Amino acid sequence: MRCHTCDADVDVRTMECPTCRTPAGSPALHPGVRVRPVHGIGRAAAVAVGATTLALLLTLAIQPVNALVAHRASTTADGDQFLLITGLLELTAGVAHGAAFLAAVVLVIIWSWRARMNLNAFPGAGPTLSDGWAIAGWLVPFVNFVVPYRVVANIARDSLWRLSTPWLVKVWWAAWLAYLFTDRLTSSVAEYEALPYPPETAADFEAYADYYASSAGAYLVPTLACAVAGVSLIVLIHRISAAQTARISRGMPAGPILPGMTVAAPGSPTGPSPIAGGPTGTPPPTASGGTGGTIGA
């Protein structure tokens, strides 16, 4: 007997497929349960996560550039031009990071909700949290330190056919938490406000140069943590989206569904019956006890 989900050989005496844990004889999808596409939204979410990571790397790269500008400005003592250049660089990086981060948050939440909803259509899947937590878990304070990990871990296990949580999920969440905490610790707003304004002497410009040099070192740890989290999440989104898309495709009818066509349930051993009745005819009734359903005009 072949599994309708992964096409593995299943012993009829067993209760489920040893590969994907689909109950023996079950279709790839529960008939009548709606599934949602995740490929397109997953690709958009991955792009947004990548853009967020690159914008944070840009913020890190700007720090030594600003230090160099401060060194050169000390020879001209032009504080206004120095503040304008460094301010524009910081503003550009900040706006880019903020816009990319907001887009990533929205797209990742939509993707995780769709992927979680699809588990309801997968025989053998065992969701541990309701689908509403795929949205609320990211937004509720303190809860968002735990629930998003549990939601994505559940999605990964049931989509990638794993008995335990994939290690990539653990790497992603550990790196993300490391970024959140180290980013808070390296905040240097008070230190910046203590700098002389506007800078006038060579010592003032050197103070700015020292500040930007130290900021580059302080930003290094959270930036690396964010990069690890971003790359891990991109790989996870790609793998989960590909696995769910393949399973949904396997459970869908192979050809177009036309009025009057009788279609077997996804994964049913019986194929679709031919069209009967013609354009003005009445679709034939399904046989008693059959697994299919008739789609009327």
Coordinates of C-alpha atoms in Angstrom, one line a residue:
M1 CA 0.0 0.0 0.0
R2 CA 1.3 3.4 -1.0
C3 CA 1.0 6.5 1.2
H4 CA -1.1 9.2 -0.5
T5 CA 1.1 12.0 1.1
C6 CA 4.7 10.9 0.5
D7 CA 4.2 7.8 -1.7
A8 CA 6.2 5.7 0.7
D9 CA 5.4 2.0 1.1
V10 CA 3.1 1.5 4.1
D11 CA 2.4 -1.9 5.7
V12 CA -1.4 -2.2 5.9
R13 CA -1.0 -3.7 9.4
T14 CA 0.4 -0.4 10.7
M15 CA -1.6 2.6 11.9
E16 CA 0.4 5.3 10.0
C17 CA 3.0 6.0 7.4
P18 CA 6.5 5.6 9.0
T19 CA 7.8 8.6 6.9
C20 CA 5.1 11.3 7.2
R21 CA 2.9 9.9 9.9
T22 CA -0.2 10.1 7.8
P23 CA -2.8 7.6 9.0
A24 CA -2.8 4.5 6.8
G25 CA -5.3 4.9 3.9
S26 CA -5.9 8.6 4.5
P27 CA -5.7 11.1 1.7
A28 CA -3.1 13.7 1.4
L29 CA -5.7 16.3 2.4
H30 CA -8.9 16.1 4.5
P31 CA -11.7 16.5 1.9
G32 CA -13.6 19.8 2.3
V33 CA -10.9 21.5 4.4
R34 CA -9.7 24.8 2.9
V35 CA -6.0 25.1 2.2
R36 CA -4.2 28.4 1.6
P37 CA -1.2 29.1 -0.8
V38 CA 2.0 29.8 1.0
H39 CA 4.6 29.9 -1.8
G40 CA 4.1 33.5 -2.9
I41 CA 3.7 35.0 0.6
G42 CA 6.6 32.9 1.8
R43 CA 8.8 34.3 -1.0
A44 CA 7.7 37.9 -0.1
A45 CA 8.4 37.3 3.6
A46 CA 11.8 35.9 2.8
V47 CA 12.7 38.9 0.7
A48 CA 11.5 41.3 3.5
V49 CA 13.5 39.4 6.1
G50 CA 16.6 39.5 3.9
A51 CA 16.1 43.3 3.4
T52 CA 15.8 43.8 7.1
T53 CA 19.1 41.9 7.7
L54 CA 20.9 43.9 5.0
A55 CA 19.6 47.2 6.4
L56 CA 20.9 46.3 9.8
L57 CA 24.3 45.4 8.3
L58 CA 24.2 48.9 6.6
T59 CA 23.7 50.5 10.0
L60 CA 26.8 48.7 11.3
A61 CA 28.8 49.7 8.2
I62 CA 27.9 53.4 8.6
Q63 CA 29.6 53.6 12.1
P64 CA 33.2 53.5 10.9
V65 CA 32.3 55.7 8.0
N66 CA 31.0 58.3 10.4
A67 CA 34.1 58.0 12.5
L68 CA 36.2 58.7 9.4
V69 CA 34.1 61.7 8.6
A70 CA 34.6 63.0 12.1
H71 CA 38.4 62.7 11.8
R72 CA 38.4 64.6 8.5
A73 CA 36.0 67.3 9.9
S74 CA 38.4 68.0 12.7
T75 CA 40.7 69.7 10.2
T76 CA 38.1 72.0 8.8
A77 CA 36.1 72.5 12.1
D78 CA 32.9 72.6 10.1
G79 CA 30.5 71.2 12.6
D80 CA 27.3 71.9 10.7
Q81 CA 28.5 70.0 7.6
F82 CA 29.7 67.1 9.7
L83 CA 26.4 66.8 11.6
L84 CA 24.5 67.0 8.3
I85 CA 26.5 64.2 6.6
T86 CA 26.4 61.8 9.6
G87 CA 22.8 62.6 10.2
L88 CA 21.8 61.8 6.7
L89 CA 23.7 58.5 6.8
E90 CA 22.1 57.5 10.1
L91 CA 18.6 58.6 8.8
T92 CA 19.0 56.6 5.6
A93 CA 20.0 53.4 7.4
G94 CA 17.3 53.9 10.0
V95 CA 14.5 54.5 7.6
A96 CA 15.6 51.5 5.4
H97 CA 15.7 49.2 8.5
G98 CA 12.4 50.4 9.9
A99 CA 10.5 50.0 6.6
A100 CA 12.0 46.6 5.9
F101 CA 11.3 45.4 9.5
L102 CA 7.7 46.5 9.4
A103 CA 7.2 44.7 6.0
A104 CA 8.9 41.6 7.4
V105 CA 6.7 41.5 10.5
V106 CA 3.5 41.8 8.5
L107 CA 4.5 39.2 5.9
V108 CA 5.9 36.7 8.3
I109 CA 2.7 36.8 10.4
I110 CA 0.6 36.3 7.4
W111 CA 2.8 33.4 6.2
S112 CA 2.8 31.7 9.6
W113 CA -0.9 32.0 9.9
R114 CA -1.5 30.4 6.5
A115 CA 1.0 27.7 7.1
R116 CA -0.6 26.9 10.5
M117 CA -4.1 26.9 9.0
N118 CA -3.0 24.4 6.4
L119 CA -2.1 21.9 9.2
N120 CA -5.9 21.5 9.7
A121 CA -6.1 19.9 6.3
F122 CA -3.2 17.5 6.8
P123 CA -4.1 14.0 8.1
G124 CA -1.7 13.0 10.8
A125 CA -0.8 16.6 11.8
G126 CA -1.1 17.5 15.4
P127 CA -1.4 21.2 16.0
T128 CA -0.5 22.1 19.6
L129 CA -2.0 25.7 19.6
S130 CA -5.0 27.2 17.9
D131 CA -4.5 29.0 14.6
G132 CA -5.2 32.4 16.2
W133 CA -1.9 32.2 18.1
A134 CA -0.1 32.3 14.8
I135 CA -1.1 36.0 14.8
A136 CA -1.6 36.9 18.4
G137 CA 1.6 35.2 19.5
W138 CA 3.7 37.7 17.7
L139 CA 1.8 40.7 19.1
V140 CA 1.1 40.1 22.8
P141 CA 3.9 41.4 25.0
F142 CA 6.0 38.7 26.8
V143 CA 3.9 36.0 25.1
N144 CA 5.9 36.8 22.0
F145 CA 9.0 35.5 23.6
V146 CA 7.7 31.9 23.5
V147 CA 4.6 31.4 21.3
P148 CA 6.0 32.3 17.9
Y149 CA 8.7 29.6 18.4
R150 CA 6.0 27.0 19.4
V151 CA 3.9 27.9 16.4
V152 CA 6.7 27.7 13.9
A153 CA 8.1 24.5 15.5
N154 CA 4.7 22.9 15.2
I155 CA 4.5 24.0 11.6
A156 CA 8.0 22.7 10.8
R157 CA 7.4 19.3 12.4
D158 CA 4.1 18.6 10.7
S159 CA 5.2 20.0 7.3
L160 CA 8.7 18.5 7.1
W161 CA 7.6 15.1 8.7
R162 CA 9.8 15.3 11.8
L163 CA 9.2 13.7 15.1
S164 CA 11.1 16.4 16.9
T165 CA 11.6 20.1 16.3
P166 CA 14.2 20.8 13.5
W167 CA 17.4 22.2 14.8
L168 CA 17.1 25.2 12.4
V169 CA 14.0 26.4 14.3
K170 CA 16.0 26.4 17.5
V171 CA 18.9 28.2 15.9
W172 CA 16.5 30.8 14.5
W173 CA 14.7 31.5 17.8
A174 CA 17.9 31.5 19.9
A175 CA 19.5 34.0 17.6
W176 CA 16.4 36.2 17.5
L177 CA 16.2 36.4 21.3
A178 CA 19.9 37.1 21.4
Y179 CA 19.4 40.0 19.0
L180 CA 16.5 41.5 21.0
F181 CA 18.4 41.5 24.3
T182 CA 21.8 42.6 23.0
D183 CA 20.2 45.4 21.0
R184 CA 18.6 46.8 24.1
L185 CA 21.9 46.5 26.0
T186 CA 23.9 48.4 23.3
S187 CA 21.5 51.4 23.1
S188 CA 23.7 54.5 23.3
V189 CA 21.2 57.4 23.1
A190 CA 22.4 58.8 26.4
E191 CA 26.1 58.6 25.3
Y192 CA 25.3 60.4 22.1
E193 CA 23.4 63.2 23.8
A194 CA 26.4 63.7 26.1
L195 CA 28.6 64.6 23.1
P196 CA 29.4 68.4 22.5
Y197 CA 26.9 70.1 20.3
P198 CA 27.7 71.5 17.9
P199 CA 31.3 70.3 17.7
E200 CA 33.8 73.1 17.4
T201 CA 37.3 72.0 18.5
A202 CA 39.4 69.1 17.4
A203 CA 38.7 67.5 20.7
D204 CA 35.0 67.7 20.0
F205 CA 35.4 65.9 16.7
E206 CA 37.6 63.3 18.2
A207 CA 34.9 62.6 20.8
Y208 CA 32.5 61.9 17.9
A209 CA 35.0 59.7 16.2
D210 CA 35.5 57.7 19.4
Y211 CA 31.8 57.4 19.8
Y212 CA 31.2 56.0 16.3
A213 CA 34.2 53.6 16.6
S214 CA 32.8 52.2 19.9
S215 CA 29.3 52.0 18.4
A216 CA 30.7 49.8 15.6
G217 CA 31.9 47.3 18.2
A218 CA 28.8 47.5 20.2
Y219 CA 26.5 46.9 17.2
L220 CA 28.6 43.9 16.1
V221 CA 27.0 41.3 18.4
P222 CA 23.3 42.2 17.8
T223 CA 23.9 42.5 14.1
L224 CA 25.5 39.1 13.8
A225 CA 22.7 37.6 15.9
C226 CA 20.1 39.2 13.6
A227 CA 22.0 37.9 10.5
V228 CA 21.9 34.3 11.9
A229 CA 18.2 34.7 12.7
G230 CA 17.4 36.2 9.3
V231 CA 19.2 33.5 7.3
S232 CA 17.7 30.7 9.4
L233 CA 14.2 32.1 9.0
I234 CA 14.6 32.5 5.3
V235 CA 15.7 28.8 4.9
L236 CA 12.8 27.7 7.2
I237 CA 10.2 29.6 5.2
H238 CA 11.6 28.2 1.9
R239 CA 11.6 24.6 3.2
I240 CA 8.2 24.7 4.8
S241 CA 6.5 26.5 1.9
A242 CA 7.9 24.0 -0.6
A243 CA 6.8 21.0 1.5
Q244 CA 3.3 22.3 2.0
T245 CA 2.9 23.3 -1.6
A246 CA 4.0 19.8 -2.7
R247 CA 1.5 18.1 -0.4
I248 CA -1.3 20.4 -1.4
S249 CA -0.6 19.7 -5.1
R250 CA -0.6 16.0 -4.4
G251 CA -4.0 16.2 -2.8
M252 CA -5.6 18.3 -5.5
P253 CA -7.3 16.9 -8.7
A254 CA -4.9 16.5 -11.6
G255 CA -7.1 18.2 -14.2
P256 CA -9.6 21.0 -14.4
I257 CA -12.9 20.6 -12.6
L258 CA -15.9 21.1 -14.9
P259 CA -19.6 21.3 -14.2
G260 CA -21.1 17.9 -14.1
M261 CA -17.8 16.2 -13.2
T262 CA -17.6 13.7 -10.4
V263 CA -14.3 14.1 -8.5
A264 CA -12.9 11.6 -6.1
A265 CA -11.8 12.8 -2.7
P266 CA -8.0 13.8 -2.6
G267 CA -5.9 10.7 -2.3
S268 CA -8.8 8.4 -3.0
P269 CA -7.8 5.2 -5.0
T270 CA -10.7 5.8 -7.3
G271 CA -10.2 8.3 -10.1
P272 CA -12.7 10.9 -11.4
S273 CA -15.6 9.7 -13.3
P274 CA -16.3 10.9 -16.9
I275 CA -18.5 13.8 -17.5
A276 CA -22.1 12.8 -18.1
G277 CA -25.2 14.6 -19.1
G278 CA -23.7 17.1 -21.4
P279 CA -24.1 20.9 -21.1
T280 CA -27.8 20.7 -20.4
G281 CA -28.0 17.3 -18.8
T282 CA -28.2 16.6 -15.1
P283 CA -25.1 15.2 -13.3
P284 CA -25.5 11.6 -12.5
P285 CA -25.9 10.7 -8.8
T286 CA -22.9 9.3 -7.0
A287 CA -23.0 5.7 -6.0
S288 CA -24.0 4.9 -2.5
G289 CA -21.1 4.8 -0.1
G290 CA -18.7 6.4 -2.7
T291 CA -15.9 8.7 -1.7
G292 CA -16.5 11.3 -4.4
G293 CA -18.7 14.4 -4.7
T294 CA -20.5 15.9 -7.7
I295 CA -19.8 19.4 -8.7
G296 CA -22.8 21.0 -10.3
A297 CA -23.0 23.8 -12.7

